Amino acid sequence: MDVKYATSGAINHEHYTLVQKVESAKDPGLADEAIIQEIDAMRNRFHKPTFASSSPYCRDMLLILLYCETAMTFEPPQRNYLEFALPAAVGLAEGGKTVSDRRVGYQYCAKIMPPDHELQLMLINTYRKDLESHEEPRICLALNALIQSSTADVIPAVDTRLEDLLSHKSVQVKQRVMTTFRRLAKHDPEIVRRTTRKITKRLQDNPVTEAAMLLALDLVKAGVVASGEITTILVSLVEIPARSRAHQTPKAKIVAVLGELIDSIPPSDRQPVAELIMRTCATSPSDEVKLACFRALARFPIEAMEHFVASSDSPPHPVSSIKLLLFANEPNKQYTALACLLALPVQIWVGTSATIPAQLEETDVHRIMSFLTSTDSTIRVMTIRLLNRVDPGILMAYLDQFIASIPSPSGHTLAKCEHYASRAVELSRQLDADDGAAFSSRVVTTLVAVQYPREVLEEDKVKRDTAYLDAAKRAGLGAGVKAVLEEAAEIVLGHLREESQDFRASFTEALCQSIFTDAGSVTPTAVLLCAAVACEYGYLLKGLQLQDTLRCKQFLDLAKDLDATKKVISDAKSTTLPDTLIAVDLYTSRQAELRKLSQAQALTRVTSSASIASSLRSSRPAQRLKYDAYEAPSPRVVSPKNTAGRVRRSSRTPSASTRADNSVQRAESHVDKDPMAQTLSPGRLALAVEDGDLKRLARSQQKSPTGGLLSPEAAAARIDLISLESPFHVEPSSSSLQPPSPVSHAEADESFHARFRTSWELLRTTSRGWGESSPKDIAKHLQELGMMIEATELDVFSSDGGEPSDELLGIALGADNSVGAAVRLRPGEDDSCLWILKCDSIDLRLRIRQVLQRER
């Protein structure tokens, strides 16, 4: 932003600096980060004991916070993220020194305060005080606030005062009061009954007639007053000449309200109203009044309209009053003529009725057809809609003729190709408004005709010498063959956003099927559209239908994971289609690297477990198995509920059985007395942190005076931990176990820690915070969610080992065994927890954060 502070219009230098940061941010995420930092700084200032709503800076701070709320691209971290300033806003609305200050307080409350907030009662009291004031600005301020934001709880406090204000001498107050009644009627329809005694008088009060008409319309629709009296007053207002009214209420708005009342008027009383509207249309010079008359006539039943128009004593046909508008050169007049024809049913003017002849001459029809080539896109679209309503065959024949007349793109510039493609897509959009597959077919046909070069004629081949081709290249001829026609692509994608899910799904399926099965349908624009709709709407295609249609691996992966698709779009440099495709390629390559790394780690882990088990078996004599062996289990997440029954906890008696061999007794007794020899699955290892004796014993056994060697029994149990519950039940004898190679606790967890460290470096989205529960309680809930949790006595991120930190580490595995999230839990004061989460998936991150932020 290159605007200087003096001419920027900023509230203060703080506001100017914030706007500069937001405007100069490279992407919306960085802009939102700057806004969040400003909000957090504001929160600290509002929470200072010395701050008060009477502070001269309160108004400016509230305005900056309103700017933050408006400028944010994404949702704030919490719904109540800006509610910390509501007490100051309520105080400013009540006790502000100027009307401007009060307006800012009301504005902030209307924008931020939820309907059920505890401060609503104080705000209602402020409304009542301002409405009872004798100062017109304060009354208007409260009425504006009620119009902008109100609740049902405010009605008992203000309804009596609002009824009195209907007779206020100020025009501004009376207009706002009637609008406030309409607003409050959404909460309690019975409140409008208070206006019945004064509404007819206000209808004849010219300065407030417009607001009174809208209130009267609501009264009629609610059945509070009869339509006859209101209609009589409105008819008299239409018949009054405009020059005789001191304060002119626009006649077009009076006619529009009359049209809204048509359904409530008895059928026997409708013909005089219709004749009045037709006569007004014929005599009024205003284009706005003519259009209002056509729209009001369209509210009558078609049978009644045919009777009114065919009657010999009726006024001239309405279409006769707009013919001159068709031949005007001003786009506004052309728009009025087309809008009038679109408002009126075609049976009334096209000539299909036996009692009503065609109202347009041949020259009029030719003039309407010429609008198809208008330079104004709105005029073109309205003409296409009108012709499709009269006869779709006319539009279809025109489109076929238009496509057939498109010349080869090799002889035209890119701008000319854009022109042909966009015009043809506009026609196709109306013809196939309800059929996505048909629209896709017409789009492909159009793009092929515009971008696919045709064979050069024999007599022209001689002219295609080198000099001719060089000159054509310099002139930009043929540039549309390999280019993306952005205007046509924008029309197609914009139309899809306005259509239903079924339309999008059928269009996506048909387009992708055409691109991947028909080589003659492939053009640069069609390929780009295929990629765009596959990324955005591929999730609408289900099962094998998607696999048959989308042969591209990128489309398959993104269509299966909507969160990944959203992340790809958010990571793109911009929202343009080329940048989106680049982001898709980067995401695909990154996912491939992560899968390779995950597979290599899994292979290393399985190989390591198999090697340890093999060396252990080779060091033991042959032993009999209780049952047939099976393959070593693959790593998996085990919930605490399932593992609780499998954790082997021995009794603390010196002997387990009097029939066992002495050596067996000694081995079992040693295992029973050694808590570190207990077999734990990975899911239960986090719960072992609860045992203080076990933690101290682990530290003492990591380093011993003999160099840290483990006993044979403990080593055997430690191997059971590595292999994730070995299926072999060993019957030890007095000479069965030989001391294997030393296996430390750090080596047992090496695969988990290595995988955690790798995922921590690869995952990019980081969030952190404090949890009210302890790390152990949070670990339990995370295990229930499906995460693998392990305890670490040393900080795995410290190069020299670090000091003991009692930290818990966790990873979440995806369907392809890749790490989707990593979390670190550290104990804090008062049995709380400091957590750090890394997760790139929005859905998974939200589910994990719900657990981390769970209250006790």
Short mmCIF file of C-alpha atoms in Angstrom, two decimals, residues 364-583:
data_model
loop_
_atom_site.label_atom_id
_atom_site.label_comp_id
_atom_site.label_asym_id
_atom_site.label_seq_id
_atom_site.Cartn_x
_atom_site.Cartn_y
_atom_site.Cartn_z
CA ASP A 364 -38.99 -5.79 -33.69
CA VAL A 365 -37.96 -9.46 -33.75
CA HIS A 366 -34.89 -8.70 -35.88
CA ARG A 367 -33.95 -5.98 -33.45
CA ILE A 368 -34.15 -8.43 -30.54
CA MET A 369 -32.03 -10.99 -32.46
CA SER A 370 -29.37 -8.33 -33.00
CA PHE A 371 -28.91 -8.09 -29.25
CA LEU A 372 -27.19 -11.50 -29.36
CA THR A 373 -24.10 -9.74 -30.69
CA SER A 374 -24.28 -6.82 -28.27
CA THR A 375 -21.08 -5.73 -26.57
CA ASP A 376 -22.92 -5.64 -23.24
CA SER A 377 -22.90 -9.09 -21.64
CA THR A 378 -26.05 -8.37 -19.60
CA ILE A 379 -28.02 -7.51 -22.75
CA ARG A 380 -26.77 -10.70 -24.43
CA VAL A 381 -27.74 -12.92 -21.51
CA MET A 382 -31.20 -11.35 -21.21
CA THR A 383 -31.78 -11.85 -24.94
CA ILE A 384 -30.74 -15.50 -24.71
CA ARG A 385 -33.17 -16.03 -21.83
CA LEU A 386 -35.99 -14.33 -23.73
CA LEU A 387 -35.48 -16.38 -26.93
CA ASN A 388 -35.20 -19.62 -24.97
CA ARG A 389 -38.50 -18.82 -23.24
CA VAL A 390 -40.26 -18.08 -26.54
CA ASP A 391 -38.88 -21.08 -28.46
CA PRO A 392 -35.70 -23.04 -27.56
CA GLY A 393 -35.48 -24.20 -31.19
CA ILE A 394 -34.62 -20.66 -32.29
CA LEU A 395 -31.70 -20.53 -29.89
CA MET A 396 -30.48 -24.03 -30.77
CA ALA A 397 -30.49 -23.28 -34.49
CA TYR A 398 -28.60 -20.05 -33.90
CA LEU A 399 -25.97 -21.86 -31.79
CA ASP A 400 -25.43 -24.57 -34.40
CA GLN A 401 -25.02 -21.96 -37.11
CA PHE A 402 -22.66 -19.96 -34.90
CA ILE A 403 -20.39 -22.96 -34.16
CA ALA A 404 -20.34 -23.99 -37.80
CA SER A 405 -19.23 -20.51 -38.83
CA ILE A 406 -16.23 -20.40 -36.46
CA PRO A 407 -13.08 -20.28 -38.60
CA SER A 408 -9.91 -22.25 -37.91
CA PRO A 409 -7.93 -20.80 -34.99
CA SER A 410 -4.71 -20.89 -36.99
CA GLY A 411 -5.84 -17.75 -38.78
CA HIS A 412 -7.02 -15.77 -35.75
CA THR A 413 -5.60 -14.19 -32.63
CA LEU A 414 -6.15 -15.32 -29.07
CA ALA A 415 -8.62 -12.49 -28.45
CA LYS A 416 -10.76 -13.63 -31.37
CA CYS A 417 -10.77 -17.20 -30.07
CA GLU A 418 -11.82 -15.90 -26.65
CA HIS A 419 -14.66 -14.02 -28.31
CA TYR A 420 -16.01 -17.07 -30.16
CA ALA A 421 -15.72 -19.40 -27.17
CA SER A 422 -17.34 -17.09 -24.61
CA ARG A 423 -20.30 -16.30 -26.88
CA ALA A 424 -20.96 -19.97 -27.60
CA VAL A 425 -20.69 -20.93 -23.90
CA GLU A 426 -23.22 -18.22 -23.01
CA LEU A 427 -25.70 -19.81 -25.41
CA SER A 428 -24.99 -23.34 -24.17
CA ARG A 429 -25.47 -22.33 -20.55
CA GLN A 430 -29.09 -21.37 -21.20
CA LEU A 431 -29.95 -24.28 -23.50
CA ASP A 432 -28.67 -26.90 -21.03
CA ALA A 433 -29.71 -25.22 -17.79
CA ASP A 434 -30.98 -28.49 -16.27
CA ASP A 435 -28.59 -31.05 -17.76
CA GLY A 436 -24.95 -31.01 -16.68
CA ALA A 437 -23.89 -33.77 -19.08
CA ALA A 438 -25.43 -31.98 -22.07
CA PHE A 439 -23.77 -28.72 -21.02
CA SER A 440 -20.43 -30.54 -20.83
CA SER A 441 -20.93 -31.93 -24.33
CA ARG A 442 -21.68 -28.50 -25.78
CA VAL A 443 -18.68 -26.97 -24.00
CA VAL A 444 -16.35 -29.63 -25.44
CA THR A 445 -17.83 -29.17 -28.91
CA THR A 446 -17.38 -25.41 -28.67
CA LEU A 447 -13.77 -25.64 -27.50
CA VAL A 448 -12.88 -28.11 -30.25
CA ALA A 449 -14.39 -25.79 -32.85
CA VAL A 450 -12.54 -22.79 -31.45
CA GLN A 451 -9.14 -24.34 -30.66
CA TYR A 452 -8.73 -27.36 -32.95
CA PRO A 453 -7.05 -26.33 -36.24
CA ARG A 454 -8.70 -27.58 -39.43
CA GLU A 455 -6.90 -28.92 -42.51
CA VAL A 456 -5.50 -26.18 -44.77
CA LEU A 457 -7.07 -26.06 -48.22
CA GLU A 458 -4.90 -27.17 -51.16
CA GLU A 459 -4.94 -23.79 -52.87
CA ASP A 460 -3.83 -22.12 -49.68
CA LYS A 461 -0.85 -24.41 -49.09
CA VAL A 462 1.23 -22.54 -51.64
CA LYS A 463 0.79 -19.34 -49.69
CA ARG A 464 2.05 -20.95 -46.51
CA ASP A 465 5.67 -20.26 -47.17
CA THR A 466 8.17 -19.31 -44.48
CA ALA A 467 7.74 -15.57 -44.83
CA TYR A 468 3.95 -15.87 -44.58
CA LEU A 469 4.14 -18.05 -41.46
CA ASP A 470 6.62 -15.70 -39.80
CA ALA A 471 4.36 -12.73 -40.43
CA ALA A 472 1.36 -14.64 -39.09
CA LYS A 473 3.29 -15.54 -35.94
CA ARG A 474 4.27 -11.92 -35.39
CA ALA A 475 0.64 -10.89 -35.77
CA GLY A 476 -0.42 -13.41 -33.10
CA LEU A 477 -2.31 -15.68 -35.48
CA GLY A 478 -2.79 -19.19 -34.18
CA ALA A 479 -2.08 -18.25 -30.55
CA GLY A 480 -5.44 -19.64 -29.47
CA VAL A 481 -4.53 -23.22 -30.40
CA LYS A 482 -2.26 -23.87 -27.43
CA ALA A 483 -3.59 -21.24 -25.02
CA VAL A 484 -6.15 -21.44 -22.24
CA LEU A 485 -9.28 -19.41 -23.01
CA GLU A 486 -9.69 -17.81 -19.60
CA GLU A 487 -12.94 -15.95 -20.27
CA ALA A 488 -14.74 -19.09 -21.42
CA ALA A 489 -13.33 -21.08 -18.48
CA GLU A 490 -14.54 -18.44 -16.02
CA ILE A 491 -18.06 -18.53 -17.49
CA VAL A 492 -18.21 -22.33 -17.18
CA LEU A 493 -16.85 -22.45 -13.62
CA GLY A 494 -19.04 -19.54 -12.53
CA HIS A 495 -22.11 -21.31 -13.89
CA LEU A 496 -21.21 -24.50 -12.02
CA ARG A 497 -20.99 -22.61 -8.72
CA GLU A 498 -24.58 -21.45 -9.19
CA GLU A 499 -25.96 -24.90 -10.06
CA SER A 500 -27.03 -27.85 -7.92
CA GLN A 501 -24.82 -30.72 -6.74
CA ASP A 502 -26.42 -33.12 -9.25
CA PHE A 503 -25.65 -30.76 -12.12
CA ARG A 504 -22.03 -30.43 -11.00
CA ALA A 505 -21.62 -34.18 -10.63
CA SER A 506 -23.03 -34.99 -14.07
CA PHE A 507 -20.95 -32.25 -15.69
CA THR A 508 -17.75 -33.45 -13.99
CA GLU A 509 -18.34 -37.06 -14.93
CA ALA A 510 -19.19 -36.30 -18.56
CA LEU A 511 -16.28 -33.90 -19.06
CA CYS A 512 -13.66 -36.23 -17.55
CA GLN A 513 -15.06 -39.19 -19.46
CA SER A 514 -14.81 -37.24 -22.70
CA ILE A 515 -11.25 -36.06 -22.04
CA PHE A 516 -9.88 -39.48 -21.05
CA THR A 517 -11.64 -41.55 -23.70
CA ASP A 518 -11.77 -39.28 -26.76
CA ALA A 519 -8.49 -37.81 -27.98
CA GLY A 520 -10.37 -35.53 -30.33
CA SER A 521 -11.92 -33.72 -27.36
CA VAL A 522 -8.62 -32.67 -25.85
CA THR A 523 -7.92 -28.94 -25.96
CA PRO A 524 -5.91 -26.84 -23.48
CA THR A 525 -9.02 -25.21 -22.07
CA ALA A 526 -10.88 -28.51 -21.79
CA VAL A 527 -7.98 -30.13 -19.94
CA LEU A 528 -7.81 -27.21 -17.54
CA LEU A 529 -11.56 -27.37 -16.92
CA CYS A 530 -11.26 -31.11 -16.34
CA ALA A 531 -8.55 -30.59 -13.74
CA ALA A 532 -10.50 -27.79 -12.04
CA VAL A 533 -13.82 -29.62 -11.74
CA ALA A 534 -12.09 -32.87 -10.70
CA CYS A 535 -10.35 -31.08 -7.84
CA GLU A 536 -13.42 -29.11 -6.78
CA TYR A 537 -16.29 -31.52 -7.42
CA GLY A 538 -14.61 -34.92 -7.66
CA TYR A 539 -15.93 -35.81 -4.20
CA LEU A 540 -19.46 -35.86 -5.66
CA LEU A 541 -18.61 -38.95 -7.71
CA LYS A 542 -18.93 -42.17 -5.73
CA GLY A 543 -17.44 -45.64 -5.90
CA LEU A 544 -16.40 -47.20 -9.18
CA GLN A 545 -17.98 -44.38 -11.09
CA LEU A 546 -15.10 -42.14 -10.05
CA GLN A 547 -12.50 -44.80 -10.83
CA ASP A 548 -13.92 -45.35 -14.29
CA THR A 549 -14.07 -41.64 -15.02
CA LEU A 550 -10.92 -40.23 -13.46
CA ARG A 551 -7.96 -42.25 -14.71
CA CYS A 552 -5.44 -39.74 -13.40
CA LYS A 553 -3.87 -40.66 -10.06
CA GLN A 554 -3.89 -37.05 -8.89
CA PHE A 555 -7.62 -36.80 -9.36
CA LEU A 556 -8.22 -40.06 -7.52
CA ASP A 557 -6.16 -39.05 -4.49
CA LEU A 558 -7.63 -35.59 -4.18
CA ALA A 559 -11.20 -36.75 -4.72
CA LYS A 560 -10.87 -39.22 -1.84
CA ASP A 561 -9.60 -36.61 0.62
CA LEU A 562 -11.55 -33.36 0.72
CA ASP A 563 -9.29 -31.93 3.43
CA ALA A 564 -6.24 -32.51 1.24
CA THR A 565 -8.01 -30.81 -1.66
CA LYS A 566 -8.78 -27.75 0.48
CA LYS A 567 -5.16 -27.63 1.67
CA VAL A 568 -3.85 -27.81 -1.90
CA ILE A 569 -6.04 -24.86 -2.86
CA SER A 570 -4.99 -22.86 0.22
CA ASP A 571 -1.29 -23.57 -0.45
CA ALA A 572 -1.53 -22.38 -4.04
CA LYS A 573 0.22 -19.11 -4.84
CA SER A 574 -3.09 -17.70 -6.02
CA THR A 575 -6.57 -18.94 -6.85
CA THR A 576 -5.93 -18.98 -10.59
CA LEU A 577 -6.14 -22.35 -12.31
CA PRO A 578 -2.46 -22.55 -13.40
CA ASP A 579 -1.25 -21.94 -9.85
CA THR A 580 -3.75 -24.49 -8.56
CA LEU A 581 -2.35 -27.12 -10.94
CA ILE A 582 1.17 -26.36 -9.75
CA ALA A 583 0.03 -26.82 -6.16
#
